[in-house]
Amino acid sequence: MKDIKTQLVHGGEPETLIEGAVCMPVFQSATFEYSGEGSYHDVRYIRLNNTPNHTVLHKKLALLERGEAALVLASGMAAISTALLSTLKAGDHLLAQNTLYGGTHGLLTKELKNFGIDYDFIDLDRGESWARYLKPNTKAIYVESISNPLMQVGNLEAVVEFAKNNNLVSLIDNTFTGPYNFCPLPLGFDLSLHSCTKSLNGHSDIVAGAIIGSRKFIDLCAEKAAHLGGSLDPHACFLLHRGIKTLALRMDYQNRLATEIAAFLASHPAVEKVNYPGLKSHPHYDRAQKLFRGCGGVLSFEIKGGVAAATAFTNKVKLSVSAPSLGGVESLVTCPVHTSHAGLSADERQAAGISPGLVRVSLGIEAAEDLKADFNQALDS
Ligand SMILES: *Cc1c(COP(=O)(O)O)cnc(C)c1O
């Protein structure tokens, strides 16, 4: 099998170039001529996520994460909701990690409840406690490779074993690591989910999602997605496809850059604490070293002086933009209190370990020296 760096560029590409085009052209056509397809789901139509720009991405993503099949969708949340609704039905119960991405947390607590799907949150660091939450109707376990914004890495090997022992479908949101830094399927996860909006596309210019897993399960998800309607437009497919080709270059750089910036921030007198699993001081450093090629370009830190100091920092940086989201070529900073975790009460945030002075940084591909100089001037003032 070829190295992932080669697969990113060549994997899944058309065997004969279309009209000699070196890049996959955009097939901006809602519908395609009927050619004897046997079922509705085989008729080519953009909503069915089966036009040429979809299928080339499906092949590439499946190769990258060593799954049988993949499905691209309109957003990370479309991938997550489609995967969960394909796994669970009314009367089922789900175990989910207690530090979920905000949108996923909302999906479970506000939407799935109304579909008759129940859940319990578990602490990924306390494997001995998980069995307590099992019910006869527990069907699945849902985790994230690296949690946001504290950058925690759960005991993912224990999750896989627990799922196997208890006959649960295991799902992992692999957005923060991506296929270059971590492949969850060979470890034993059933389904890997992505917000391709982040590092897979890498240029902050589209919203997209993906599910990767067995052929059988992906077919089920594709059928569900056709009814739910969250399909990816061919032009967004094209941009995602283009972005994916440079993933290895971007991730190698961001893995190194984030490690360097994390060490720089940790030594700055205005910084209380840095959360990055690539730092030796992080409680999950050993786990991350064992499981991941690198820890990606996102880190967070606590600034001395609470929410006022954190807000001032995000206002004073000149090179980085103060904006949510992550995984692009430009560095972004954000205060979780104002953005991703604004919906939580102060007590809920404290329980989740999100201090008022927390700043999240998504590193781009700028020079380390320029970023350090910019962070320095924002921290010093
Ligand atoms: C952004 C993100 C999502 C949601 O993705 P969208 O593309 O915005 O729908 C899900 N999970 C994680 C970890 C994310 O960072």
mmCIF file of C-alpha atoms in Angstrom, residues 7 34 44 88 90 94 113 131 217 234 280 285 314 318 324 334 357:
data_model
loop_
_atom_site.group_PDB
_atom_site.id
_atom_site.type_symbol
_atom_site.label_atom_id
_atom_site.label_comp_id
_atom_site.label_asym_id
_atom_site.label_seq_id
_atom_site.Cartn_x
_atom_site.Cartn_y
_atom_site.Cartn_z
ATOM 1 C CA GLN A 7 -2.503 8.686 -1.622
ATOM 2 C CA TYR A 34 -30.487 7.559 -17.139
ATOM 3 C CA ARG A 44 -27.098 10.002 -10.407
ATOM 4 C CA LEU A 88 -29.747 4.659 16.511
ATOM 5 C CA ALA A 90 -36.260 5.406 18.983
ATOM 6 C CA LEU A 94 -26.003 6.195 23.450
ATOM 7 C CA LYS A 113 -34.132 13.322 22.714
ATOM 8 C CA ALA A 131 -19.997 0.039 32.599
ATOM 9 C CA PHE A 217 -22.704 0.988 7.015
ATOM 10 C CA PRO A 234 -20.003 19.599 -6.667
ATOM 11 C CA LYS A 280 5.410 16.839 27.777
ATOM 12 C CA TYR A 285 1.240 13.317 26.232
ATOM 13 C CA THR A 314 -7.833 38.425 20.886
ATOM 14 C CA LYS A 318 -2.653 41.696 14.427
ATOM 15 C CA PRO A 324 -13.981 30.544 15.555
ATOM 16 C CA THR A 334 -10.943 32.781 19.865
ATOM 17 C CA GLY A 357 -9.202 33.377 30.601
#
